[in-house]
Amino acid sequence: MKYKKIPKDSIKTCVDRLTRFKPVYEKYTRVFDDILNKFLISSDVELKAIGAGRNAIVREIFNGSIPFEYDPFISDVLLKEEENSFVLSETEREFLASGLNLTGAIKYISDDYNLPKNLKRLKVLLQNRNNFFVSKKPCAEFVLDNLRYENSLLYPVKKVILTEGATEEILLSRFAKKLGYDFEKEGVLIIGAGGKNQVARKYYKMVDEIKLPVFILLDYDAIETKELIEPKLKNGDEIYLIKTGEFEDIITLSLIIESINANFSNNLHCSENDFDPELKMTKNLHILFKNKGFGEYKKAEFAKMVKNYMENSLPDMDFDIEISAEIKEIIERIRKI
């Protein structure tokens, strides 16, 4: 068999994709297909006819591209995490047991200072491998959780929040941190469904795949979505409908005003008089941005504006900022799930 060695930056991409929080079949199929299509030059059989031998061929290409001896340490840890997080098919177990030298890959790319969080945590894990033995499950899980907490590494994930869109994805973790519950320390992953109409579809998929508890956060008008989900709701999962509108409606007006004023120049400041209490907040913001010359109001950009103000203008754990009672209730429910 002839193949091209996988470049170092592509090794990073492969390991990044293989270690994200996604179903094993999806991520391994994508990476293995990419390796075969890009780096396999020739073999004894046609690519489309490789079949059961695919894993062995990918292993030879991948491991042959890494200048370190095979070491199962990282693979053993990831196998146990995938078993704890996902319902695994026999095919998925074969993927996880395919013998990729992931430990060697992390050693190979460890000098990269721009590692994504899922790879950074594997680097930290490798640096602390003498602190536990993977075969001793309780000890291993304790050390993994402790490393996550000490280094704000997010992984291993312990619970999932499913939201409708970008605003919640961007701001929920920031509010939680202000309230003393750090998602990255506690292993709380936020997944945006891409809109109200996608939440039920996304959750139905999660039911068959994810073992971890899921907290579903919906806008007040998503009653039909709630009714679609409830018959399939797993034991331990929870649905929460915002009581007073969308997520923007439960951000305090004072924080919204402070965030906007911090973002724009002095002559474009706004005040409470610019907001109509009879209108929903997104409608108010559309009007405000248009009238003040702020440009087009976009949910994600506004959420980043609020997050930026909270991170850069307010120190962590400073409770001078006013957080609404409903946001506090949502965070507390997430904490307890």
PDB file of N, CA and C in Angstrom, residues 164-168 170-171 175 217 219 242 244-253 255-256 275 279-286 297-304 306 324 326-327:
ATOM      1  N   GLU A 164     -32.539  27.345  21.498  1.00  0.00           N
ATOM      2  CA  GLU A 164     -33.052  27.667  20.171  1.00  0.00           C
ATOM      3  C   GLU A 164     -32.009  28.329  19.291  1.00  0.00           C
ATOM      4  N   GLY A 165     -31.258  29.290  19.860  1.00  0.00           N
ATOM      5  CA  GLY A 165     -30.396  30.062  18.980  1.00  0.00           C
ATOM      6  C   GLY A 165     -29.182  30.679  19.625  1.00  0.00           C
ATOM      7  N   ALA A 166     -28.655  31.707  18.952  1.00  0.00           N
ATOM      8  CA  ALA A 166     -27.343  32.263  19.272  1.00  0.00           C
ATOM      9  C   ALA A 166     -27.310  33.037  20.578  1.00  0.00           C
ATOM     10  N   THR A 167     -28.382  33.775  20.900  1.00  0.00           N
ATOM     11  CA  THR A 167     -28.349  34.624  22.091  1.00  0.00           C
ATOM     12  C   THR A 167     -28.068  33.798  23.346  1.00  0.00           C
ATOM     13  N   GLU A 168     -28.805  32.713  23.493  1.00  0.00           N
ATOM     14  CA  GLU A 168     -28.613  31.855  24.661  1.00  0.00           C
ATOM     15  C   GLU A 168     -27.244  31.190  24.638  1.00  0.00           C
ATOM     16  N   ILE A 170     -24.498  32.315  23.448  1.00  0.00           N
ATOM     17  CA  ILE A 170     -23.446  33.281  23.749  1.00  0.00           C
ATOM     18  C   ILE A 170     -23.501  33.757  25.198  1.00  0.00           C
ATOM     19  N   LEU A 171     -24.704  33.980  25.727  1.00  0.00           N
ATOM     20  CA  LEU A 171     -24.838  34.674  27.018  1.00  0.00           C
ATOM     21  C   LEU A 171     -25.068  33.776  28.228  1.00  0.00           C
ATOM     22  N   PHE A 175     -23.727  34.531  32.152  1.00  0.00           N
ATOM     23  CA  PHE A 175     -24.577  34.774  33.320  1.00  0.00           C
ATOM     24  C   PHE A 175     -24.310  33.730  34.407  1.00  0.00           C
ATOM     25  N   LEU A 217     -33.964  24.702  26.723  1.00  0.00           N
ATOM     26  CA  LEU A 217     -34.424  26.064  27.004  1.00  0.00           C
ATOM     27  C   LEU A 217     -35.154  26.608  25.780  1.00  0.00           C
ATOM     28  N   ASP A 219     -38.143  29.575  24.086  1.00  0.00           N
ATOM     29  CA  ASP A 219     -38.864  30.833  24.233  1.00  0.00           C
ATOM     30  C   ASP A 219     -40.305  30.553  24.646  1.00  0.00           C
ATOM     31  N   ILE A 242     -39.278  29.999  28.741  1.00  0.00           N
ATOM     32  CA  ILE A 242     -39.125  31.340  29.304  1.00  0.00           C
ATOM     33  C   ILE A 242     -40.513  31.936  29.522  1.00  0.00           C
ATOM     34  N   THR A 244     -41.565  35.111  30.032  1.00  0.00           N
ATOM     35  CA  THR A 244     -41.963  36.462  29.624  1.00  0.00           C
ATOM     36  C   THR A 244     -41.512  36.829  28.223  1.00  0.00           C
ATOM     37  N   GLY A 245     -41.256  35.879  27.364  1.00  0.00           N
ATOM     38  CA  GLY A 245     -40.876  36.193  25.994  1.00  0.00           C
ATOM     39  C   GLY A 245     -39.669  35.409  25.540  1.00  0.00           C
ATOM     40  N   GLU A 246     -38.718  36.102  24.906  1.00  0.00           N
ATOM     41  CA  GLU A 246     -37.472  35.505  24.461  1.00  0.00           C
ATOM     42  C   GLU A 246     -36.378  35.790  25.487  1.00  0.00           C
ATOM     43  N   PHE A 247     -35.176  35.265  25.224  1.00  0.00           N
ATOM     44  CA  PHE A 247     -34.087  35.457  26.189  1.00  0.00           C
ATOM     45  C   PHE A 247     -33.764  36.937  26.370  1.00  0.00           C
ATOM     46  N   GLU A 248     -33.863  37.717  25.293  1.00  0.00           N
ATOM     47  CA  GLU A 248     -33.608  39.151  25.402  1.00  0.00           C
ATOM     48  C   GLU A 248     -34.551  39.835  26.388  1.00  0.00           C
ATOM     49  N   ASP A 249     -35.756  39.276  26.542  1.00  0.00           N
ATOM     50  CA  ASP A 249     -36.749  39.874  27.437  1.00  0.00           C
ATOM     51  C   ASP A 249     -36.445  39.649  28.907  1.00  0.00           C
ATOM     52  N   ILE A 250     -35.551  38.727  29.217  1.00  0.00           N
ATOM     53  CA  ILE A 250     -35.233  38.483  30.631  1.00  0.00           C
ATOM     54  C   ILE A 250     -33.843  38.999  31.008  1.00  0.00           C
ATOM     55  N   ILE A 251     -33.222  39.724  30.066  1.00  0.00           N
ATOM     56  CA  ILE A 251     -32.006  40.480  30.408  1.00  0.00           C
ATOM     57  C   ILE A 251     -32.469  41.823  30.948  1.00  0.00           C
ATOM     58  N   THR A 252     -31.942  42.254  32.062  1.00  0.00           N
ATOM     59  CA  THR A 252     -32.408  43.515  32.656  1.00  0.00           C
ATOM     60  C   THR A 252     -32.126  44.687  31.726  1.00  0.00           C
ATOM     61  N   LEU A 253     -33.046  45.637  31.744  1.00  0.00           N
ATOM     62  CA  LEU A 253     -32.908  46.813  30.897  1.00  0.00           C
ATOM     63  C   LEU A 253     -31.624  47.581  31.218  1.00  0.00           C
ATOM     64  N   LEU A 255     -28.734  46.420  32.158  1.00  0.00           N
ATOM     65  CA  LEU A 255     -27.582  45.774  31.531  1.00  0.00           C
ATOM     66  C   LEU A 255     -27.579  46.021  30.026  1.00  0.00           C
ATOM     67  N   ILE A 256     -28.750  45.977  29.405  1.00  0.00           N
ATOM     68  CA  ILE A 256     -28.848  46.234  27.966  1.00  0.00           C
ATOM     69  C   ILE A 256     -28.357  47.642  27.644  1.00  0.00           C
ATOM     70  N   PHE A 275     -36.838  53.038  25.192  1.00  0.00           N
ATOM     71  CA  PHE A 275     -37.454  51.701  25.202  1.00  0.00           C
ATOM     72  C   PHE A 275     -38.934  51.799  25.575  1.00  0.00           C
ATOM     73  N   LEU A 279     -43.499  46.967  24.267  1.00  0.00           N
ATOM     74  CA  LEU A 279     -42.944  46.164  23.168  1.00  0.00           C
ATOM     75  C   LEU A 279     -41.987  45.101  23.690  1.00  0.00           C
ATOM     76  N   LYS A 280     -41.881  44.009  22.938  1.00  0.00           N
ATOM     77  CA  LYS A 280     -40.873  43.006  23.247  1.00  0.00           C
ATOM     78  C   LYS A 280     -39.486  43.602  23.011  1.00  0.00           C
ATOM     79  N   MET A 281     -38.486  43.070  23.716  1.00  0.00           N
ATOM     80  CA  MET A 281     -37.170  43.675  23.673  1.00  0.00           C
ATOM     81  C   MET A 281     -36.564  43.634  22.272  1.00  0.00           C
ATOM     82  N   THR A 282     -36.736  42.538  21.535  1.00  0.00           N
ATOM     83  CA  THR A 282     -36.156  42.489  20.191  1.00  0.00           C
ATOM     84  C   THR A 282     -36.755  43.563  19.291  1.00  0.00           C
ATOM     85  N   LYS A 283     -38.044  43.834  19.433  1.00  0.00           N
ATOM     86  CA  LYS A 283     -38.674  44.911  18.664  1.00  0.00           C
ATOM     87  C   LYS A 283     -38.085  46.260  19.074  1.00  0.00           C
ATOM     88  N   ASN A 284     -37.937  46.486  20.371  1.00  0.00           N
ATOM     89  CA  ASN A 284     -37.311  47.715  20.857  1.00  0.00           C
ATOM     90  C   ASN A 284     -35.919  47.896  20.278  1.00  0.00           C
ATOM     91  N   LEU A 285     -35.160  46.810  20.255  1.00  0.00           N
ATOM     92  CA  LEU A 285     -33.778  46.898  19.783  1.00  0.00           C
ATOM     93  C   LEU A 285     -33.702  47.166  18.274  1.00  0.00           C
ATOM     94  N   HIS A 286     -34.606  46.563  17.519  1.00  0.00           N
ATOM     95  CA  HIS A 286     -34.661  46.849  16.082  1.00  0.00           C
ATOM     96  C   HIS A 286     -34.895  48.348  15.852  1.00  0.00           C
ATOM     97  N   TYR A 297     -29.930  45.667  13.580  1.00  0.00           N
ATOM     98  CA  TYR A 297     -29.893  44.858  14.794  1.00  0.00           C
ATOM     99  C   TYR A 297     -29.810  43.382  14.421  1.00  0.00           C
ATOM    100  N   LYS A 298     -28.809  42.694  14.965  1.00  0.00           N
ATOM    101  CA  LYS A 298     -28.647  41.259  14.766  1.00  0.00           C
ATOM    102  C   LYS A 298     -28.466  40.604  16.127  1.00  0.00           C
ATOM    103  N   LYS A 299     -29.241  39.560  16.357  1.00  0.00           N
ATOM    104  CA  LYS A 299     -29.263  38.912  17.670  1.00  0.00           C
ATOM    105  C   LYS A 299     -27.876  38.497  18.149  1.00  0.00           C
ATOM    106  N   ALA A 300     -27.134  37.800  17.310  1.00  0.00           N
ATOM    107  CA  ALA A 300     -25.833  37.280  17.736  1.00  0.00           C
ATOM    108  C   ALA A 300     -24.858  38.407  18.041  1.00  0.00           C
ATOM    109  N   GLU A 301     -24.861  39.443  17.217  1.00  0.00           N
ATOM    110  CA  GLU A 301     -23.945  40.555  17.445  1.00  0.00           C
ATOM    111  C   GLU A 301     -24.304  41.309  18.721  1.00  0.00           C
ATOM    112  N   PHE A 302     -25.603  41.454  18.979  1.00  0.00           N
ATOM    113  CA  PHE A 302     -26.031  42.111  20.219  1.00  0.00           C
ATOM    114  C   PHE A 302     -25.615  41.279  21.432  1.00  0.00           C
ATOM    115  N   ALA A 303     -25.801  39.960  21.346  1.00  0.00           N
ATOM    116  CA  ALA A 303     -25.418  39.082  22.455  1.00  0.00           C
ATOM    117  C   ALA A 303     -23.918  39.181  22.737  1.00  0.00           C
ATOM    118  N   LYS A 304     -23.111  39.247  21.676  1.00  0.00           N
ATOM    119  CA  LYS A 304     -21.663  39.401  21.855  1.00  0.00           C
ATOM    120  C   LYS A 304     -21.332  40.742  22.506  1.00  0.00           C
ATOM    121  N   VAL A 306     -23.217  42.346  24.712  1.00  0.00           N
ATOM    122  CA  VAL A 306     -23.516  42.209  26.140  1.00  0.00           C
ATOM    123  C   VAL A 306     -22.437  41.374  26.820  1.00  0.00           C
ATOM    124  N   SER A 324     -31.685  39.235  36.245  1.00  0.00           N
ATOM    125  CA  SER A 324     -33.113  39.012  36.497  1.00  0.00           C
ATOM    126  C   SER A 324     -33.349  37.723  37.282  1.00  0.00           C
ATOM    127  N   GLU A 326     -35.492  35.482  36.674  1.00  0.00           N
ATOM    128  CA  GLU A 326     -35.713  34.320  35.808  1.00  0.00           C
ATOM    129  C   GLU A 326     -34.404  33.725  35.314  1.00  0.00           C
ATOM    130  N   ILE A 327     -33.429  34.552  34.992  1.00  0.00           N
ATOM    131  CA  ILE A 327     -32.122  34.009  34.606  1.00  0.00           C
ATOM    132  C   ILE A 327     -31.511  33.252  35.775  1.00  0.00           C
TER     133      ILE A 327
END
